[in-house]
Amino acid sequence: MALFVDLNITNCKEVKKLQSMIEMAAHLGYSAVAINHVAEFGKKKAEIVKPIATKDLFPSPPTVQGKSTPIKILTRLTIVASDPSHCNVLRSSSPITKLYDIVAIYPDTEKLFHTVCTATDVDIICINVTEKYPFFFKRPPLRPSSHRGIFFELIYTPAIKDFTLRRNTISNALSLMEVCKGKNIIISSGAEKPLELRGPYDVATLGLPFGLSERSAKSALSTNCRAALLHGETRKTAFGITYTMKKPRDDEEEEESAEPASKKAKKE
Amino acid sequence: MEERPKPASATSHKRMVLKNFSEYHYLKIQLVFGDEKDRLSAVQLKSLILSALKELHGEVGASYPLDVLKFDGKTSSAILRIKSSGLVKLWTSLTMVGQYQGQLCSIRVLQTSPFLLALAGNSRELVLD
């Protein structure tokens, strides 16, 4: 069974709040969470800051409910863009985006949505759920995006907060599902407080009124998130050609040096 | 070896296959408040659930046969019973609960099953340390 992943936990300045949110996610049964860093390009001179050091956050991450493994903490960058020129930053500043596990984009206009789906190198496209969508989803840009393994993200926290936001969320989700038929969807929390998080099974059921089938609702939390993570990993390296793992060299060298020495000692 | 004693009455073998016969679904839920001092009574919980159902699914959703079978005030957890056709409606509206009278809260669905007996064990945390 694929593990449950929540790919959007809002990064706040308070470390304690972030810690309690991650603890809550682990308690609910999420095996991995991604801390979201937002860079708004509507304002000029938006800086892409370095991601929060996940190792500093927790000396030992909390264990996941029902499992004995610790929770995995990832970093994610969301770029709020309104102009195609903002996407250039993605290419030119690749050393900065390489620091993040996942890169997401939040297109504002239909033209930008089209370019993002067809050409830009991102992992996730965020769907705005807080207001009525300014354009219709069309099939032509969605097809290449699914071929390239890009996912669309829906956020459920606004639906919990407010009545009108809930209506917009459901209507936007339904109009998206009509076009993409429940494929390539990720549902994540976008939580700012620990109490805004919901359990993975609750969220999977929440996918049903969004127009997903039972199966695709569950994969929107687990399998699709895993695919997006792997897509991010290939973007970080060489587009799926190679991926090398760093070995913990210090320990191995010690072991290697230790073993022959002991063998020599025995031979002598 | 000794021979086994034969049962007094003659036994007969009968095979029955039931499909979707469970009329009801049972949910074990827990109410969590941001402020731990806050508590609810069973009546308040039921009214909260009904208002949540009404908000998301309207009058039809609120009129599904729903019972609070058991309520534990200490842990503020409860066992609900709903007609199987209304399970998704109830579950989604429970998930959408965000506040009660201005206080932040959330309802966790701990377990769900068509059989009440299954709620006796814990299906999410099979290994308890």
mmCIF file of C-alpha atoms in Angstrom:
data_model
loop_
_atom_site.group_PDB
_atom_site.id
_atom_site.type_symbol
_atom_site.label_atom_id
_atom_site.label_comp_id
_atom_site.label_asym_id
_atom_site.label_seq_id
_atom_site.Cartn_x
_atom_site.Cartn_y
_atom_site.Cartn_z
ATOM 1 C CA MET A 1 0.000 0.000 0.000
ATOM 2 C CA ALA A 2 1.234 3.363 -0.891
ATOM 3 C CA LEU A 3 1.820 5.668 2.030
ATOM 4 C CA PHE A 4 -0.216 8.785 2.733
ATOM 5 C CA VAL A 5 1.471 12.076 1.988
ATOM 6 C CA ASP A 6 0.378 15.632 2.654
ATOM 7 C CA LEU A 7 2.215 17.896 0.281
ATOM 8 C CA ASN A 8 1.255 21.300 1.573
ATOM 9 C CA ILE A 9 1.828 22.548 5.076
ATOM 10 C CA THR A 10 2.206 26.303 5.184
ATOM 11 C CA ASN A 11 5.547 27.435 6.431
ATOM 12 C CA CYS A 12 5.125 29.882 9.279
ATOM 13 C CA LYS A 13 7.720 31.804 11.155
ATOM 14 C CA GLU A 14 7.002 30.193 14.475
ATOM 15 C CA VAL A 15 8.951 26.994 14.793
ATOM 16 C CA LYS A 16 6.772 25.685 17.619
ATOM 17 C CA LYS A 17 3.621 25.985 15.546
ATOM 18 C CA LEU A 18 5.279 24.170 12.661
ATOM 19 C CA GLN A 19 6.445 21.446 14.988
ATOM 20 C CA SER A 20 2.982 20.956 16.458
ATOM 21 C CA MET A 21 1.522 20.774 12.944
ATOM 22 C CA ILE A 22 3.998 18.108 11.902
ATOM 23 C CA GLU A 23 3.351 16.199 15.111
ATOM 24 C CA MET A 24 -0.363 16.340 14.385
ATOM 25 C CA ALA A 25 0.190 15.084 10.837
ATOM 26 C CA ALA A 26 2.213 12.173 12.154
ATOM 27 C CA HIS A 27 -0.481 11.451 14.719
ATOM 28 C CA LEU A 28 -3.128 11.379 11.985
ATOM 29 C CA GLY A 29 -1.173 8.884 9.916
ATOM 30 C CA TYR A 30 0.671 10.858 7.256
ATOM 31 C CA SER A 31 4.028 9.294 6.425
ATOM 32 C CA ALA A 32 5.472 12.395 4.816
ATOM 33 C CA VAL A 33 4.728 16.102 4.819
ATOM 34 C CA ALA A 34 6.040 18.936 2.685
ATOM 35 C CA ILE A 35 6.584 22.389 4.117
ATOM 36 C CA ASN A 36 5.436 24.993 1.642
ATOM 37 C CA HIS A 37 7.486 28.107 0.905
ATOM 38 C CA VAL A 38 5.615 30.703 -1.141
ATOM 39 C CA ALA A 39 7.359 33.167 -3.465
ATOM 40 C CA GLU A 40 5.053 35.816 -4.894
ATOM 41 C CA PHE A 41 6.167 37.309 -8.171
ATOM 42 C CA GLY A 42 3.314 39.768 -8.332
ATOM 43 C CA LYS A 43 5.326 41.890 -5.972
ATOM 44 C CA LYS A 44 8.670 42.788 -7.387
ATOM 45 C CA LYS A 45 11.909 41.554 -5.972
ATOM 46 C CA ALA A 46 10.407 38.409 -4.599
ATOM 47 C CA GLU A 47 13.188 36.428 -3.137
ATOM 48 C CA ILE A 48 13.356 32.700 -3.163
ATOM 49 C CA VAL A 49 14.667 31.987 0.264
ATOM 50 C CA LYS A 50 16.516 28.902 1.234
ATOM 51 C CA PRO A 51 14.280 26.151 2.534
ATOM 52 C CA ILE A 52 13.956 25.507 6.225
ATOM 53 C CA ALA A 53 16.444 22.975 7.456
ATOM 54 C CA THR A 54 14.342 19.961 8.265
ATOM 55 C CA LYS A 55 17.004 18.488 10.463
ATOM 56 C CA ASP A 56 17.039 21.561 12.685
ATOM 57 C CA LEU A 57 13.279 21.391 13.108
ATOM 58 C CA PHE A 58 13.262 18.058 14.874
ATOM 59 C CA PRO A 59 16.179 16.267 16.469
ATOM 60 C CA SER A 60 14.111 13.106 16.098
ATOM 61 C CA PRO A 61 10.934 13.360 13.993
ATOM 62 C CA PRO A 62 7.716 12.000 15.564
ATOM 63 C CA THR A 63 6.671 8.502 14.602
ATOM 64 C CA VAL A 64 3.763 7.927 12.264
ATOM 65 C CA GLN A 65 0.572 6.492 13.718
ATOM 66 C CA GLY A 66 0.239 2.781 13.109
ATOM 67 C CA LYS A 67 3.853 2.491 11.955
ATOM 68 C CA SER A 68 7.160 2.568 13.699
ATOM 69 C CA THR A 69 8.920 4.783 11.157
ATOM 70 C CA PRO A 70 9.530 8.489 11.754
ATOM 71 C CA ILE A 71 7.708 11.038 9.591
ATOM 72 C CA LYS A 72 9.497 12.333 6.516
ATOM 73 C CA ILE A 73 9.741 16.102 6.187
ATOM 74 C CA LEU A 74 10.197 17.587 2.711
ATOM 75 C CA THR A 75 10.445 21.101 1.347
ATOM 76 C CA ARG A 76 8.378 22.623 -1.395
ATOM 77 C CA LEU A 77 8.484 25.903 -3.291
ATOM 78 C CA THR A 78 5.325 27.534 -4.650
ATOM 79 C CA ILE A 79 5.729 30.321 -7.172
ATOM 80 C CA VAL A 80 2.789 32.681 -7.548
ATOM 81 C CA ALA A 81 3.101 33.894 -11.124
ATOM 82 C CA SER A 82 0.936 36.131 -13.268
ATOM 83 C CA ASP A 83 3.231 36.576 -16.251
ATOM 84 C CA PRO A 84 5.120 34.027 -18.397
ATOM 85 C CA SER A 85 8.359 35.927 -17.686
ATOM 86 C CA HIS A 86 8.158 34.791 -14.095
ATOM 87 C CA CYS A 87 8.721 31.243 -15.265
ATOM 88 C CA ASN A 88 12.180 32.228 -16.512
ATOM 89 C CA VAL A 89 13.246 32.454 -12.917
ATOM 90 C CA LEU A 90 12.530 28.784 -12.663
ATOM 91 C CA ARG A 91 15.115 28.032 -15.305
ATOM 92 C CA SER A 92 17.771 30.594 -14.475
ATOM 93 C CA SER A 93 17.642 30.138 -10.732
ATOM 94 C CA SER A 94 17.759 26.402 -10.891
ATOM 95 C CA PRO A 95 20.481 26.215 -8.227
ATOM 96 C CA ILE A 96 17.963 27.704 -5.804
ATOM 97 C CA THR A 97 15.053 25.561 -6.886
ATOM 98 C CA LYS A 98 17.297 22.553 -6.645
ATOM 99 C CA LEU A 99 17.310 22.997 -2.911
ATOM 100 C CA TYR A 100 13.618 22.160 -2.812
ATOM 101 C CA ASP A 101 12.147 18.701 -3.142
ATOM 102 C CA ILE A 102 9.094 19.878 -5.067
ATOM 103 C CA VAL A 103 8.406 22.966 -7.138
ATOM 104 C CA ALA A 104 4.829 24.123 -7.641
ATOM 105 C CA ILE A 105 3.396 27.005 -9.648
ATOM 106 C CA TYR A 106 0.253 29.007 -9.178
ATOM 107 C CA PRO A 107 -0.810 30.418 -12.561
ATOM 108 C CA ASP A 108 -3.204 33.353 -12.583
ATOM 109 C CA THR A 109 -4.130 33.737 -16.216
ATOM 110 C CA GLU A 110 -5.312 31.330 -18.885
ATOM 111 C CA LYS A 111 -2.317 32.054 -21.101
ATOM 112 C CA LEU A 112 0.082 31.304 -18.303
ATOM 113 C CA PHE A 113 -1.869 28.195 -17.374
ATOM 114 C CA HIS A 114 -1.368 26.984 -20.934
ATOM 115 C CA THR A 115 2.386 27.618 -20.950
ATOM 116 C CA VAL A 116 2.795 26.052 -17.549
ATOM 117 C CA CYS A 117 0.987 22.913 -18.645
ATOM 118 C CA THR A 118 2.893 22.541 -21.894
ATOM 119 C CA ALA A 119 6.375 23.889 -21.408
ATOM 120 C CA THR A 120 7.418 24.852 -17.895
ATOM 121 C CA ASP A 121 9.352 22.461 -15.775
ATOM 122 C CA VAL A 122 7.392 22.104 -12.544
ATOM 123 C CA ASP A 123 5.963 19.230 -10.535
ATOM 124 C CA ILE A 124 2.636 20.585 -9.336
ATOM 125 C CA ILE A 125 0.188 23.161 -10.647
ATOM 126 C CA CYS A 126 -1.907 24.711 -7.891
ATOM 127 C CA ILE A 127 -5.573 25.263 -8.543
ATOM 128 C CA ASN A 128 -7.013 28.332 -6.911
ATOM 129 C CA VAL A 129 -9.958 27.346 -4.786
ATOM 130 C CA THR A 130 -10.668 30.541 -2.897
ATOM 131 C CA GLU A 131 -12.415 32.432 -5.673
ATOM 132 C CA LYS A 132 -14.404 31.660 -8.761
ATOM 133 C CA TYR A 133 -12.078 30.540 -11.499
ATOM 134 C CA PRO A 134 -11.553 33.270 -14.095
ATOM 135 C CA PHE A 135 -11.346 30.841 -17.047
ATOM 136 C CA PHE A 136 -12.566 27.435 -18.087
ATOM 137 C CA PHE A 137 -10.384 24.404 -17.925
ATOM 138 C CA LYS A 138 -9.759 23.159 -21.432
ATOM 139 C CA ARG A 139 -8.646 19.796 -22.545
ATOM 140 C CA PRO A 140 -5.699 20.763 -24.846
ATOM 141 C CA PRO A 141 -3.347 22.010 -22.094
ATOM 142 C CA LEU A 142 -4.308 19.221 -19.730
ATOM 143 C CA ARG A 143 -3.267 16.394 -21.996
ATOM 144 C CA PRO A 144 0.446 17.300 -22.316
ATOM 145 C CA SER A 145 0.573 17.998 -18.594
ATOM 146 C CA SER A 146 -0.609 14.494 -17.801
ATOM 147 C CA HIS A 147 1.877 13.084 -20.299
ATOM 148 C CA ARG A 148 4.666 14.970 -18.580
ATOM 149 C CA GLY A 149 3.575 13.750 -15.179
ATOM 150 C CA ILE A 150 2.489 17.085 -13.745
ATOM 151 C CA PHE A 151 -0.220 17.042 -11.096
ATOM 152 C CA PHE A 152 -2.967 19.472 -10.166
ATOM 153 C CA GLU A 153 -3.339 20.348 -6.548
ATOM 154 C CA LEU A 154 -6.541 21.043 -4.671
ATOM 155 C CA ILE A 155 -6.459 22.449 -1.141
ATOM 156 C CA TYR A 156 -9.171 21.543 1.347
ATOM 157 C CA THR A 157 -8.466 23.841 4.280
ATOM 158 C CA PRO A 158 -10.396 26.855 2.881
ATOM 159 C CA ALA A 159 -13.436 24.594 2.621
ATOM 160 C CA ILE A 160 -13.285 23.981 6.358
ATOM 161 C CA LYS A 161 -12.926 27.640 7.242
ATOM 162 C CA ASP A 162 -15.665 29.389 5.348
ATOM 163 C CA PHE A 163 -19.022 28.760 3.719
ATOM 164 C CA THR A 164 -18.457 30.628 0.447
ATOM 165 C CA LEU A 165 -14.928 29.278 0.090
ATOM 166 C CA ARG A 166 -16.366 25.804 0.419
ATOM 167 C CA ARG A 167 -18.780 26.440 -2.420
ATOM 168 C CA ASN A 168 -15.987 27.782 -4.629
ATOM 169 C CA THR A 169 -13.756 24.845 -3.771
ATOM 170 C CA ILE A 170 -16.361 22.295 -4.745
ATOM 171 C CA SER A 171 -17.402 24.104 -7.929
ATOM 172 C CA ASN A 172 -13.800 24.562 -9.094
ATOM 173 C CA ALA A 173 -12.997 20.958 -8.273
ATOM 174 C CA LEU A 174 -16.029 19.707 -10.171
ATOM 175 C CA SER A 175 -15.207 21.773 -13.256
ATOM 176 C CA LEU A 176 -11.641 20.455 -13.172
ATOM 177 C CA MET A 177 -12.786 16.855 -12.771
ATOM 178 C CA GLU A 178 -15.079 17.224 -15.763
ATOM 179 C CA VAL A 179 -12.033 17.798 -17.936
ATOM 180 C CA CYS A 180 -9.343 15.650 -16.385
ATOM 181 C CA LYS A 181 -11.596 12.802 -15.232
ATOM 182 C CA GLY A 182 -10.050 12.400 -11.809
ATOM 183 C CA LYS A 183 -6.561 11.668 -13.074
ATOM 184 C CA ASN A 184 -3.510 13.685 -12.044
ATOM 185 C CA ILE A 185 -5.099 15.188 -8.947
ATOM 186 C CA ILE A 186 -3.468 15.758 -5.600
ATOM 187 C CA ILE A 187 -5.485 16.763 -2.567
ATOM 188 C CA SER A 188 -3.523 18.433 0.192
ATOM 189 C CA SER A 189 -4.299 20.441 3.267
ATOM 190 C CA GLY A 190 -2.669 23.842 3.017
ATOM 191 C CA ALA A 191 -3.052 23.993 6.764
ATOM 192 C CA GLU A 192 -1.918 26.894 8.889
ATOM 193 C CA LYS A 193 -3.040 25.490 12.234
ATOM 194 C CA PRO A 194 -2.805 21.980 13.652
ATOM 195 C CA LEU A 195 -6.575 21.712 13.981
ATOM 196 C CA GLU A 196 -7.073 22.351 10.276
ATOM 197 C CA LEU A 197 -5.483 19.051 9.397
ATOM 198 C CA ARG A 198 -7.747 16.095 8.743
ATOM 199 C CA GLY A 199 -6.977 12.407 8.718
ATOM 200 C CA PRO A 200 -6.078 10.764 5.407
ATOM 201 C CA TYR A 201 -9.211 8.637 5.286
ATOM 202 C CA ASP A 202 -11.388 11.667 5.990
ATOM 203 C CA VAL A 203 -9.736 13.537 3.148
ATOM 204 C CA ALA A 204 -10.156 10.579 0.813
ATOM 205 C CA THR A 205 -13.888 10.674 1.524
ATOM 206 C CA LEU A 206 -13.833 14.407 0.952
ATOM 207 C CA GLY A 207 -12.756 13.624 -2.606
ATOM 208 C CA LEU A 208 -16.145 12.084 -3.360
ATOM 209 C CA PRO A 209 -18.115 15.370 -3.352
ATOM 210 C CA PHE A 210 -15.261 16.850 -5.394
ATOM 211 C CA GLY A 211 -16.229 14.431 -8.162
ATOM 212 C CA LEU A 212 -13.473 11.875 -7.716
ATOM 213 C CA SER A 213 -14.154 8.174 -7.624
ATOM 214 C CA GLU A 214 -13.337 6.260 -4.448
ATOM 215 C CA ARG A 215 -10.222 4.831 -5.970
ATOM 216 C CA SER A 216 -8.859 8.022 -7.469
ATOM 217 C CA ALA A 217 -9.628 9.899 -4.255
ATOM 218 C CA LYS A 218 -7.358 7.571 -2.357
ATOM 219 C CA SER A 219 -4.654 7.709 -4.986
ATOM 220 C CA ALA A 220 -4.865 11.520 -4.868
ATOM 221 C CA LEU A 221 -3.436 11.261 -1.371
ATOM 222 C CA SER A 222 -0.990 8.452 -1.809
ATOM 223 C CA THR A 223 0.083 7.226 -5.242
ATOM 224 C CA ASN A 224 -0.108 10.558 -7.047
ATOM 225 C CA CYS A 225 1.848 12.309 -4.313
ATOM 226 C CA ARG A 226 4.542 9.694 -4.561
ATOM 227 C CA ALA A 227 4.681 10.183 -8.333
ATOM 228 C CA ALA A 228 5.010 13.943 -7.862
ATOM 229 C CA LEU A 229 7.836 13.417 -5.385
ATOM 230 C CA LEU A 230 9.672 11.175 -7.812
ATOM 231 C CA HIS A 231 9.095 13.728 -10.573
ATOM 232 C CA GLY A 232 10.696 16.312 -8.342
ATOM 233 C CA GLU A 233 13.614 14.033 -7.756
ATOM 234 C CA THR A 234 14.275 13.549 -11.463
ATOM 235 C CA ARG A 235 14.076 17.314 -11.987
ATOM 236 C CA LYS A 236 16.683 17.778 -9.318
ATOM 237 C CA THR A 237 19.090 15.400 -11.025
ATOM 238 C CA ALA A 238 19.229 14.707 -14.744
ATOM 239 C CA PHE A 239 15.617 14.306 -15.920
ATOM 240 C CA GLY A 240 15.297 10.645 -15.217
ATOM 241 C CA ILE A 241 18.598 9.521 -16.657
ATOM 242 C CA THR A 242 20.647 9.109 -13.549
ATOM 243 C CA TYR A 243 20.115 9.289 -9.895
ATOM 244 C CA THR A 244 22.988 8.647 -7.577
ATOM 245 C CA MET A 245 22.800 8.183 -3.868
ATOM 246 C CA LYS A 246 25.375 9.619 -1.562
ATOM 247 C CA LYS A 247 26.813 6.935 0.610
ATOM 248 C CA PRO A 248 27.715 7.627 4.199
ATOM 249 C CA ARG A 249 31.360 7.512 3.333
ATOM 250 C CA ASP A 250 32.932 7.992 6.731
ATOM 251 C CA ASP A 251 31.427 4.912 8.294
ATOM 252 C CA GLU A 252 32.108 2.681 5.324
ATOM 253 C CA GLU A 253 35.700 3.645 5.006
ATOM 254 C CA GLU A 254 36.180 2.889 8.623
ATOM 255 C CA GLU A 255 34.527 -0.467 8.189
ATOM 256 C CA GLU A 256 36.504 -1.259 5.082
ATOM 257 C CA SER A 257 39.744 -0.289 6.675
ATOM 258 C CA ALA A 258 38.802 -2.139 9.787
ATOM 259 C CA GLU A 259 37.909 -5.376 8.048
ATOM 260 C CA PRO A 260 41.083 -5.986 6.059
ATOM 261 C CA ALA A 261 43.113 -5.081 9.126
ATOM 262 C CA SER A 262 41.353 -7.706 11.163
ATOM 263 C CA LYS A 263 41.750 -10.232 8.368
ATOM 264 C CA LYS A 264 45.418 -9.458 8.141
ATOM 265 C CA ALA A 265 45.692 -9.855 11.835
ATOM 266 C CA LYS A 266 44.060 -13.252 11.605
ATOM 267 C CA LYS A 267 46.314 -14.355 8.758
ATOM 268 C CA GLU A 268 49.352 -13.403 10.667
ATOM 269 C CA MET B 1 -6.928 -42.782 20.881
ATOM 270 C CA GLU B 2 -10.349 -42.383 22.301
ATOM 271 C CA GLU B 3 -13.273 -41.927 20.052
ATOM 272 C CA ARG B 4 -14.838 -38.519 20.085
ATOM 273 C CA PRO B 5 -18.274 -38.342 21.612
ATOM 274 C CA LYS B 6 -20.901 -37.812 18.964
ATOM 275 C CA PRO B 7 -23.172 -34.774 19.340
ATOM 276 C CA ALA B 8 -26.608 -35.610 20.545
ATOM 277 C CA SER B 9 -28.546 -34.053 17.703
ATOM 278 C CA ALA B 10 -27.826 -34.538 14.030
ATOM 279 C CA THR B 11 -25.975 -31.563 12.567
ATOM 280 C CA SER B 12 -26.810 -30.128 9.220
ATOM 281 C CA HIS B 13 -24.752 -27.940 6.947
ATOM 282 C CA LYS B 14 -26.153 -24.735 5.542
ATOM 283 C CA ARG B 15 -24.441 -22.199 3.361
ATOM 284 C CA MET B 16 -25.694 -18.632 3.216
ATOM 285 C CA VAL B 17 -24.235 -15.785 1.191
ATOM 286 C CA LEU B 18 -25.417 -12.323 2.085
ATOM 287 C CA LYS B 19 -24.656 -9.381 -0.128
ATOM 288 C CA ASN B 20 -24.795 -5.833 1.209
ATOM 289 C CA PHE B 21 -27.159 -6.779 3.969
ATOM 290 C CA SER B 22 -25.854 -4.324 6.519
ATOM 291 C CA GLU B 23 -28.442 -1.635 6.779
ATOM 292 C CA TYR B 24 -26.423 0.685 8.949
ATOM 293 C CA HIS B 25 -22.865 1.930 9.200
ATOM 294 C CA TYR B 26 -21.235 2.735 12.509
ATOM 295 C CA LEU B 27 -18.668 5.463 13.064
ATOM 296 C CA LYS B 28 -16.460 6.058 16.022
ATOM 297 C CA ILE B 29 -15.638 9.740 16.211
ATOM 298 C CA GLN B 30 -13.709 12.038 18.459
ATOM 299 C CA LEU B 31 -14.186 15.742 18.921
ATOM 300 C CA VAL B 32 -10.984 17.734 19.391
ATOM 301 C CA PHE B 33 -10.904 21.304 20.593
ATOM 302 C CA GLY B 34 -8.064 23.764 20.308
ATOM 303 C CA ASP B 35 -8.589 24.631 23.945
ATOM 304 C CA GLU B 36 -8.545 21.408 25.883
ATOM 305 C CA LYS B 37 -10.855 22.697 28.607
ATOM 306 C CA ASP B 38 -13.801 22.850 26.236
ATOM 307 C CA ARG B 39 -16.248 19.983 26.512
ATOM 308 C CA LEU B 40 -19.553 19.200 24.916
ATOM 309 C CA SER B 41 -22.561 17.281 26.089
ATOM 310 C CA ALA B 42 -24.156 14.563 23.971
ATOM 311 C CA VAL B 43 -27.010 16.860 22.981
ATOM 312 C CA GLN B 44 -24.650 19.601 21.893
ATOM 313 C CA LEU B 45 -22.644 17.098 19.858
ATOM 314 C CA LYS B 46 -25.728 15.870 18.062
ATOM 315 C CA SER B 47 -26.845 19.412 17.277
ATOM 316 C CA LEU B 48 -23.347 20.187 15.986
ATOM 317 C CA ILE B 49 -23.444 17.157 13.695
ATOM 318 C CA LEU B 50 -26.938 17.962 12.463
ATOM 319 C CA SER B 51 -26.032 21.565 11.714
ATOM 320 C CA ALA B 52 -22.926 20.384 9.856
ATOM 321 C CA LEU B 53 -25.033 17.997 7.796
ATOM 322 C CA LYS B 54 -27.519 20.735 7.056
ATOM 323 C CA GLU B 55 -24.789 23.151 6.019
ATOM 324 C CA LEU B 56 -23.213 20.809 3.504
ATOM 325 C CA HIS B 57 -26.087 18.653 2.278
ATOM 326 C CA GLY B 58 -29.143 20.678 3.140
ATOM 327 C CA GLU B 59 -32.429 19.535 4.568
ATOM 328 C CA VAL B 60 -32.178 16.124 2.892
ATOM 329 C CA GLY B 61 -28.805 15.415 4.462
ATOM 330 C CA ALA B 62 -30.003 16.440 7.908
ATOM 331 C CA SER B 63 -33.003 14.144 7.714
ATOM 332 C CA TYR B 64 -31.013 10.919 7.376
ATOM 333 C CA PRO B 65 -31.687 8.569 10.299
ATOM 334 C CA LEU B 66 -28.771 9.282 12.612
ATOM 335 C CA ASP B 67 -28.260 8.154 16.194
ATOM 336 C CA VAL B 68 -25.614 8.806 18.794
ATOM 337 C CA LEU B 69 -25.328 5.346 20.317
ATOM 338 C CA LYS B 70 -22.736 6.033 22.939
ATOM 339 C CA PHE B 71 -21.079 9.182 24.150
ATOM 340 C CA ASP B 72 -18.062 9.463 26.353
ATOM 341 C CA GLY B 73 -17.819 12.909 27.857
ATOM 342 C CA LYS B 74 -14.311 12.431 29.211
ATOM 343 C CA THR B 75 -12.627 11.827 25.861
ATOM 344 C CA SER B 76 -15.529 13.463 23.967
ATOM 345 C CA SER B 77 -15.738 10.494 21.643
ATOM 346 C CA ALA B 78 -18.938 8.968 20.376
ATOM 347 C CA ILE B 79 -20.313 6.124 18.311
ATOM 348 C CA LEU B 80 -22.730 7.128 15.578
ATOM 349 C CA ARG B 81 -25.095 5.047 13.515
ATOM 350 C CA ILE B 82 -26.287 6.092 10.071
ATOM 351 C CA LYS B 83 -28.103 4.442 7.184
ATOM 352 C CA SER B 84 -25.495 3.053 4.817
ATOM 353 C CA SER B 85 -26.659 5.287 1.966
ATOM 354 C CA GLY B 86 -25.931 8.364 4.058
ATOM 355 C CA LEU B 87 -22.455 7.361 5.190
ATOM 356 C CA VAL B 88 -20.547 9.522 2.720
ATOM 357 C CA LYS B 89 -22.817 12.501 3.414
ATOM 358 C CA LEU B 90 -22.251 12.181 7.154
ATOM 359 C CA TRP B 91 -18.520 11.579 6.849
ATOM 360 C CA THR B 92 -17.890 14.541 4.541
ATOM 361 C CA SER B 93 -19.886 16.907 6.699
ATOM 362 C CA LEU B 94 -18.047 15.707 9.808
ATOM 363 C CA THR B 95 -14.765 16.446 8.032
ATOM 364 C CA MET B 96 -15.942 19.944 7.129
ATOM 365 C CA VAL B 97 -16.661 20.875 10.744
ATOM 366 C CA GLY B 98 -14.227 23.648 11.600
ATOM 367 C CA GLN B 99 -15.650 25.459 14.585
ATOM 368 C CA TYR B 100 -18.292 25.291 17.257
ATOM 369 C CA GLN B 101 -19.632 28.624 18.479
ATOM 370 C CA GLY B 102 -16.503 30.435 17.420
ATOM 371 C CA GLN B 103 -14.152 27.872 18.983
ATOM 372 C CA LEU B 104 -11.804 26.012 16.691
ATOM 373 C CA CYS B 105 -12.515 22.308 16.678
ATOM 374 C CA SER B 106 -12.324 19.272 14.467
ATOM 375 C CA ILE B 107 -13.992 15.906 14.360
ATOM 376 C CA ARG B 108 -11.803 12.871 13.792
ATOM 377 C CA VAL B 109 -13.337 9.724 12.418
ATOM 378 C CA LEU B 110 -11.417 7.066 14.295
ATOM 379 C CA GLN B 111 -13.077 3.999 12.830
ATOM 380 C CA THR B 112 -15.912 3.104 10.559
ATOM 381 C CA SER B 113 -17.517 -0.228 9.953
ATOM 382 C CA PRO B 114 -20.838 -1.813 8.986
ATOM 383 C CA PHE B 115 -20.653 -3.911 12.140
ATOM 384 C CA LEU B 116 -20.681 -2.561 15.647
ATOM 385 C CA LEU B 117 -18.507 -5.403 16.870
ATOM 386 C CA ALA B 118 -15.628 -4.250 14.677
ATOM 387 C CA LEU B 119 -15.387 -0.977 16.613
ATOM 388 C CA ALA B 120 -14.290 -2.925 19.678
ATOM 389 C CA GLY B 121 -10.834 -3.396 18.206
ATOM 390 C CA ASN B 122 -8.653 -0.689 16.774
ATOM 391 C CA SER B 123 -8.135 -0.925 13.033
ATOM 392 C CA ARG B 124 -5.884 2.108 12.588
ATOM 393 C CA GLU B 125 -3.297 1.304 15.206
ATOM 394 C CA LEU B 126 -3.040 -2.435 15.100
ATOM 395 C CA VAL B 127 0.120 -2.435 17.159
ATOM 396 C CA LEU B 128 -0.168 -0.476 20.357
ATOM 397 C CA ASP B 129 3.003 0.290 22.208
#
